[in-house]
Amino acid sequence: MASRALTLLQLTATLLVALLATCHAGSIAVYWGQNDGEASLAETCASGNYEFVILAFLPKFGKGQTPQLDLGSHCDASSGGCKSQSTDIHSCQRGGVKVLLSIGGGDGSYGLSSPGDARQVAMYLWNNYLGGTSSFRPLGEAVLDGIDFDIELGGAKFWNDLATDLKKLGKNGGKAVLLSAAPQCPFPDEWDSNAINTGLFDFVWVQFYNNPECQFSAGRGAFMDAWKRWESVPAGKIFLGLPASKDAAGTGFVPAAELTSRVLPLIKGSPKYGGVMLWSKFYDDRTGYSSAIKSHV
């Protein structure tokens, strides 16, 4: 009897560990679109490594400007050449991958001048990339799953209005709009904080790179202080944003073995832990970083 009881106890413990692991299983998000020589969008999704693919970028919009999509050498949006991506987007979504459009970026011409300007941008995004209708639609008739705010310039005002308007359009239009943000790890973020504080964001992938004071190389204490601050925001899931290679950022690269053995164990117990965001697919293609960490995330 004692032996059977011990076996039962071991089985229960094993199941509990498995359940906990499942509860805190994370996802990988990756940015795609800015580099020559990276895998196609369909190939990216077919790899099975990513649950989210973020198309980068829409770097021109707002303040009366005609919005402009820039997907590098993948296609020329100005001539209608990016409509061909619609087939790949459908392929990704059939495989369960969420596809979002990132607005902003580190280099561009964008910003919002008023709540009315935010409303106009929201309507443009809804009609041209989301569940609305337009004769233009730069990515063809595919309906994206959401919008990513990678705001790194252009002022800090009215992003909360844009987030609110996008969510309302999705609710009223019968097609939910996912919202994500990519703030820098110093807290609060200079640009995105007002938007994130609306409580409307499903995912926040924090850039723990190019910020020496809070990335993991600053030490466990500084890193965890930053992570805990980001845990406090009213958002769905928080992701650890990292470069996929040393070449992908100035600072902040964490080797895969160090990430899985030293970093992820610190944060995976968080109820808000969502996984890892990588910049970008181009660099991941060269290092195999996502494949190395996938089973640990």
CSV table of C-alpha atoms in Angstrom, one decimal:
chain,number,residue,atom,x,y,z
A,1,MET,CA,0.0,0.0,0.0
A,2,ALA,CA,2.8,2.4,0.9
A,3,SER,CA,4.4,1.8,-2.5
A,4,ARG,CA,1.1,2.5,-4.3
A,5,ALA,CA,0.5,5.6,-2.3
A,6,LEU,CA,4.0,6.9,-3.1
A,7,THR,CA,3.4,6.2,-6.8
A,8,LEU,CA,0.1,8.1,-6.7
A,9,LEU,CA,1.8,11.0,-5.0
A,10,GLN,CA,4.6,11.1,-7.6
A,11,LEU,CA,2.0,11.0,-10.4
A,12,THR,CA,0.0,13.8,-8.8
A,13,ALA,CA,3.2,15.9,-8.4
A,14,THR,CA,4.2,15.3,-12.0
A,15,LEU,CA,0.7,16.3,-13.2
A,16,LEU,CA,0.8,19.4,-11.1
A,17,VAL,CA,4.2,20.4,-12.5
A,18,ALA,CA,2.9,19.8,-16.0
A,19,LEU,CA,-0.2,21.9,-15.3
A,20,LEU,CA,1.9,24.8,-13.9
A,21,ALA,CA,4.2,24.7,-16.9
A,22,THR,CA,1.2,24.8,-19.2
A,23,CYS,CA,-0.4,27.7,-17.2
A,24,HIS,CA,2.8,29.8,-17.7
A,25,ALA,CA,3.6,28.6,-21.2
A,26,GLY,CA,4.5,31.6,-23.2
A,27,SER,CA,4.4,32.7,-26.8
A,28,ILE,CA,7.0,34.2,-29.2
A,29,ALA,CA,6.2,37.4,-31.1
A,30,VAL,CA,8.5,38.6,-33.9
A,31,TYR,CA,8.8,41.7,-36.1
A,32,TRP,CA,8.9,41.2,-39.8
A,33,GLY,CA,9.3,43.4,-42.9
A,34,GLN,CA,12.2,45.7,-42.5
A,35,ASN,CA,15.2,43.7,-43.8
A,36,ASP,CA,16.3,42.3,-47.1
A,37,GLY,CA,16.9,38.6,-47.2
A,38,GLU,CA,14.5,37.5,-44.4
A,39,ALA,CA,12.0,34.6,-44.9
A,40,SER,CA,8.6,35.4,-46.5
A,41,LEU,CA,5.6,36.1,-44.3
A,42,ALA,CA,4.2,32.6,-45.1
A,43,GLU,CA,7.5,30.9,-44.3
A,44,THR,CA,7.7,32.9,-41.1
A,45,CYS,CA,4.4,31.6,-39.9
A,46,ALA,CA,4.8,28.1,-41.2
A,47,SER,CA,8.0,27.7,-39.0
A,48,GLY,CA,5.7,27.1,-36.1
A,49,ASN,CA,7.9,29.2,-33.8
A,50,TYR,CA,5.7,32.3,-33.5
A,51,GLU,CA,2.2,33.0,-32.3
A,52,PHE,CA,2.4,36.7,-33.3
A,53,VAL,CA,3.9,38.3,-36.4
A,54,ILE,CA,4.1,42.1,-36.4
A,55,LEU,CA,4.4,43.8,-39.7
A,56,ALA,CA,6.9,46.7,-39.6
A,57,PHE,CA,6.1,49.5,-40.2
A,58,LEU,CA,3.5,52.1,-41.1
A,59,PRO,CA,6.0,55.0,-40.4
A,60,LYS,CA,4.0,57.9,-41.9
A,61,PHE,CA,0.6,58.9,-40.7
A,62,GLY,CA,-1.3,61.6,-38.7
A,63,LYS,CA,-1.1,65.4,-38.8
A,64,GLY,CA,-2.7,65.6,-42.2
A,65,GLN,CA,-0.2,63.3,-43.9
A,66,THR,CA,-1.1,60.6,-46.4
A,67,PRO,CA,-0.3,57.3,-44.5
A,68,GLN,CA,2.5,55.2,-46.1
A,69,LEU,CA,3.4,51.6,-45.5
A,70,ASP,CA,7.0,50.5,-45.6
A,71,LEU,CA,7.8,46.8,-45.8
A,72,GLY,CA,11.3,47.2,-47.1
A,73,SER,CA,12.2,45.2,-50.1
A,74,HIS,CA,9.3,42.7,-49.6
A,75,CYS,CA,7.0,44.9,-51.7
A,76,ASP,CA,6.3,48.4,-52.9
A,77,ALA,CA,3.1,49.6,-51.2
A,78,SER,CA,3.0,52.9,-53.3
A,79,SER,CA,2.4,50.9,-56.5
A,80,GLY,CA,0.0,48.4,-54.9
A,81,GLY,CA,2.6,45.7,-54.8
A,82,CYS,CA,1.9,44.8,-51.2
A,83,LYS,CA,-1.6,43.5,-51.9
A,84,SER,CA,0.1,40.2,-52.8
A,85,GLN,CA,0.9,39.8,-49.1
A,86,SER,CA,-2.8,39.1,-48.5
A,87,THR,CA,-2.4,35.4,-49.4
A,88,ASP,CA,0.4,35.0,-46.9
A,89,ILE,CA,-1.6,36.8,-44.2
A,90,HIS,CA,-4.5,34.4,-44.7
A,91,SER,CA,-2.0,31.4,-44.5
A,92,CYS,CA,-0.6,32.7,-41.2
A,93,GLN,CA,-4.1,33.2,-39.7
A,94,ARG,CA,-5.3,29.7,-40.8
A,95,GLY,CA,-2.3,28.4,-38.9
A,96,GLY,CA,-3.4,30.2,-35.8
A,97,VAL,CA,-0.8,33.0,-36.0
A,98,LYS,CA,-2.0,36.5,-35.2
A,99,VAL,CA,-0.8,39.2,-37.6
A,100,LEU,CA,-0.6,42.8,-36.5
A,101,LEU,CA,0.5,46.0,-38.2
A,102,SER,CA,3.0,48.1,-36.3
A,103,ILE,CA,2.6,51.8,-36.5
A,104,GLY,CA,5.5,54.1,-35.8
A,105,GLY,CA,9.0,52.8,-35.5
A,106,GLY,CA,12.4,54.4,-34.7
A,107,ASP,CA,12.5,56.4,-38.0
A,108,GLY,CA,9.5,58.0,-39.7
A,109,SER,CA,7.1,60.9,-39.9
A,110,TYR,CA,4.2,60.4,-37.6
A,111,GLY,CA,2.3,61.8,-34.7
A,112,LEU,CA,-1.2,63.0,-33.7
A,113,SER,CA,-2.3,66.6,-33.3
A,114,SER,CA,-5.7,66.2,-31.6
A,115,PRO,CA,-8.4,63.7,-30.6
A,116,GLY,CA,-9.9,64.4,-34.0
A,117,ASP,CA,-6.7,63.5,-35.8
A,118,ALA,CA,-6.5,60.3,-33.7
A,119,ARG,CA,-10.1,59.5,-34.9
A,120,GLN,CA,-9.1,60.0,-38.5
A,121,VAL,CA,-6.1,57.7,-38.2
A,122,ALA,CA,-8.2,55.1,-36.4
A,123,MET,CA,-10.8,55.2,-39.3
A,124,TYR,CA,-8.0,54.9,-41.8
A,125,LEU,CA,-6.5,51.8,-40.1
A,126,TRP,CA,-9.9,50.2,-39.6
A,127,ASN,CA,-10.9,50.7,-43.3
A,128,ASN,CA,-7.6,49.9,-44.9
A,129,TYR,CA,-6.1,47.1,-42.6
A,130,LEU,CA,-8.8,45.9,-40.3
A,131,GLY,CA,-12.5,45.1,-40.5
A,132,GLY,CA,-13.6,48.0,-42.5
A,133,THR,CA,-13.8,48.6,-46.3
A,134,SER,CA,-11.7,50.6,-48.7
A,135,SER,CA,-10.9,50.5,-52.4
A,136,PHE,CA,-7.2,50.8,-51.6
A,137,ARG,CA,-6.3,48.4,-48.8
A,138,PRO,CA,-2.4,48.3,-49.1
A,139,LEU,CA,-2.3,44.6,-48.0
A,140,GLY,CA,-5.2,43.5,-50.1
A,141,GLU,CA,-8.5,42.1,-48.7
A,142,ALA,CA,-6.9,40.3,-45.7
A,143,VAL,CA,-8.1,41.5,-42.4
A,144,LEU,CA,-5.3,41.9,-39.8
A,145,ASP,CA,-5.8,41.0,-36.2
A,146,GLY,CA,-4.7,44.2,-34.6
A,147,ILE,CA,-2.4,47.2,-34.3
A,148,ASP,CA,0.9,47.5,-32.6
A,149,PHE,CA,2.0,50.9,-31.2
A,150,ASP,CA,5.8,51.2,-31.6
A,151,ILE,CA,5.8,54.9,-30.8
A,152,GLU,CA,9.4,56.3,-30.5
A,153,LEU,CA,8.9,59.9,-31.7
A,154,GLY,CA,6.2,62.4,-32.8
A,155,GLY,CA,5.0,63.4,-29.4
A,156,ALA,CA,3.3,61.6,-26.5
A,157,LYS,CA,-0.3,63.0,-26.9
A,158,PHE,CA,-3.5,61.5,-28.1
A,159,TRP,CA,-2.2,57.8,-28.4
A,160,ASN,CA,-4.8,57.0,-25.8
A,161,ASP,CA,-7.5,58.4,-28.0
A,162,LEU,CA,-6.3,56.3,-30.9
A,163,ALA,CA,-6.3,53.1,-28.8
A,164,THR,CA,-9.9,53.9,-27.6
A,165,ASP,CA,-11.1,54.6,-31.1
A,166,LEU,CA,-9.6,51.4,-32.5
A,167,LYS,CA,-11.2,49.3,-29.8
A,168,LYS,CA,-14.6,51.0,-30.4
A,169,LEU,CA,-14.4,50.4,-34.1
A,170,GLY,CA,-13.7,46.8,-33.5
A,171,LYS,CA,-16.6,46.4,-31.1
A,172,ASN,CA,-19.1,48.2,-33.2
A,173,GLY,CA,-17.8,46.6,-36.4
A,174,GLY,CA,-18.0,43.0,-35.1
A,175,LYS,CA,-14.3,42.3,-35.6
A,176,ALA,CA,-12.2,42.6,-32.4
A,177,VAL,CA,-9.0,44.6,-32.7
A,178,LEU,CA,-6.0,43.4,-30.7
A,179,LEU,CA,-3.8,46.2,-29.4
A,180,SER,CA,-0.1,45.8,-28.5
A,181,ALA,CA,2.6,48.2,-27.6
A,182,ALA,CA,6.4,48.1,-27.7
A,183,PRO,CA,7.6,50.5,-25.0
A,184,GLN,CA,11.2,50.9,-23.9
A,185,CYS,CA,12.0,49.3,-20.5
A,186,PRO,CA,12.7,52.5,-18.5
A,187,PHE,CA,9.4,53.1,-16.7
A,188,PRO,CA,7.1,54.8,-17.6
A,189,ASP,CA,7.6,54.9,-21.3
A,190,GLU,CA,8.1,58.4,-22.7
A,191,TRP,CA,5.6,57.9,-25.6
A,192,ASP,CA,3.3,54.9,-24.9
A,193,SER,CA,2.4,55.3,-21.2
A,194,ASN,CA,-0.9,57.2,-21.6
A,195,ALA,CA,-2.1,54.7,-24.2
A,196,ILE,CA,-1.1,51.7,-22.1
A,197,ASN,CA,-2.8,53.2,-19.1
A,198,THR,CA,-6.2,53.0,-20.8
A,199,GLY,CA,-6.3,49.3,-19.9
A,200,LEU,CA,-7.1,48.5,-23.5
A,201,PHE,CA,-3.9,46.8,-24.5
A,202,ASP,CA,-3.8,43.0,-24.9
A,203,PHE,CA,0.0,42.7,-25.1
A,204,VAL,CA,2.9,44.8,-24.1
A,205,TRP,CA,6.3,43.7,-25.5
A,206,VAL,CA,8.8,45.7,-23.5
A,207,GLN,CA,12.1,46.5,-25.3
A,208,PHE,CA,14.7,45.2,-22.8
A,209,TYR,CA,17.5,46.3,-25.2
A,210,ASN,CA,19.2,49.5,-26.1
A,211,ASN,CA,18.4,50.5,-22.6
A,212,PRO,CA,21.5,49.6,-20.5
A,213,GLU,CA,19.9,50.7,-17.2
A,214,CYS,CA,17.2,48.1,-17.1
A,215,GLN,CA,18.2,45.3,-19.5
A,216,PHE,CA,19.4,42.0,-18.0
A,217,SER,CA,23.1,43.0,-18.3
A,218,ALA,CA,22.5,45.7,-15.7
A,219,GLY,CA,22.1,43.0,-13.1
A,220,ARG,CA,19.2,40.9,-11.7
A,221,GLY,CA,18.0,43.6,-9.4
A,222,ALA,CA,17.7,46.4,-12.0
A,223,PHE,CA,16.1,44.0,-14.5
A,224,MET,CA,13.6,42.7,-12.0
A,225,ASP,CA,12.7,46.2,-10.8
A,226,ALA,CA,11.9,47.1,-14.3
A,227,TRP,CA,9.9,43.9,-15.0
A,228,LYS,CA,7.8,44.4,-11.8
A,229,ARG,CA,7.0,48.0,-12.8
A,230,TRP,CA,5.8,46.8,-16.2
A,231,GLU,CA,3.8,44.0,-14.5
A,232,SER,CA,1.8,46.8,-12.7
A,233,VAL,CA,0.4,48.3,-15.9
A,234,PRO,CA,-3.3,47.5,-16.7
A,235,ALA,CA,-2.6,45.3,-19.7
A,236,GLY,CA,-3.2,41.7,-20.6
A,237,LYS,CA,0.2,40.0,-21.0
A,238,ILE,CA,3.7,41.4,-20.7
A,239,PHE,CA,6.5,40.1,-23.0
A,240,LEU,CA,10.2,40.3,-22.7
A,241,GLY,CA,11.5,42.1,-25.8
A,242,LEU,CA,14.9,41.0,-26.9
A,243,PRO,CA,17.2,41.2,-30.0
A,244,ALA,CA,17.5,37.9,-31.8
A,245,SER,CA,21.3,38.4,-32.3
A,246,LYS,CA,24.1,40.7,-31.2
A,247,ASP,CA,23.8,42.5,-34.5
A,248,ALA,CA,20.1,43.3,-34.0
A,249,ALA,CA,20.7,46.0,-31.3
A,250,GLY,CA,23.4,48.1,-29.7
A,251,THR,CA,23.0,46.4,-26.3
A,252,GLY,CA,20.8,43.9,-24.6
A,253,PHE,CA,21.4,40.6,-26.4
A,254,VAL,CA,21.1,37.6,-24.1
A,255,PRO,CA,22.5,34.3,-25.4
A,256,ALA,CA,19.8,31.6,-25.7
A,257,ALA,CA,21.3,29.4,-23.0
A,258,GLU,CA,21.5,32.3,-20.6
A,259,LEU,CA,18.0,33.3,-21.3
A,260,THR,CA,16.5,29.9,-20.7
A,261,SER,CA,18.6,29.1,-17.6
A,262,ARG,CA,18.9,32.5,-15.8
A,263,VAL,CA,16.3,35.0,-17.2
A,264,LEU,CA,13.1,33.2,-17.9
A,265,PRO,CA,12.9,31.4,-14.6
A,266,LEU,CA,12.8,34.8,-12.9
A,267,ILE,CA,9.7,36.0,-14.8
A,268,LYS,CA,7.7,32.9,-15.9
A,269,GLY,CA,5.9,32.7,-12.5
A,270,SER,CA,4.3,36.0,-13.2
A,271,PRO,CA,0.6,35.8,-13.9
A,272,LYS,CA,1.1,38.5,-16.6
A,273,TYR,CA,4.0,36.7,-18.3
A,274,GLY,CA,3.2,36.3,-21.9
A,275,GLY,CA,6.5,35.2,-23.5
A,276,VAL,CA,9.3,36.7,-25.6
A,277,MET,CA,9.2,39.3,-28.4
A,278,LEU,CA,12.1,39.2,-30.9
A,279,TRP,CA,13.6,41.9,-33.1
A,280,SER,CA,13.5,40.7,-35.8
A,281,LYS,CA,12.8,37.8,-38.2
A,282,PHE,CA,15.8,38.7,-40.3
A,283,TYR,CA,18.2,38.2,-37.4
A,284,ASP,CA,16.4,35.2,-36.1
A,285,ASP,CA,16.8,33.6,-39.5
A,286,ARG,CA,20.6,33.9,-39.0
A,287,THR,CA,20.9,32.7,-35.4
A,288,GLY,CA,18.0,30.3,-34.9
A,289,TYR,CA,17.3,32.0,-31.7
A,290,SER,CA,13.6,31.3,-31.6
A,291,SER,CA,14.1,27.6,-32.3
A,292,ALA,CA,16.7,27.5,-29.4
A,293,ILE,CA,14.3,29.1,-26.9
A,294,LYS,CA,10.9,27.8,-28.1
A,295,SER,CA,10.5,24.9,-25.7
A,296,HIS,CA,11.5,27.0,-22.7
A,297,VAL,CA,9.3,30.1,-23.3
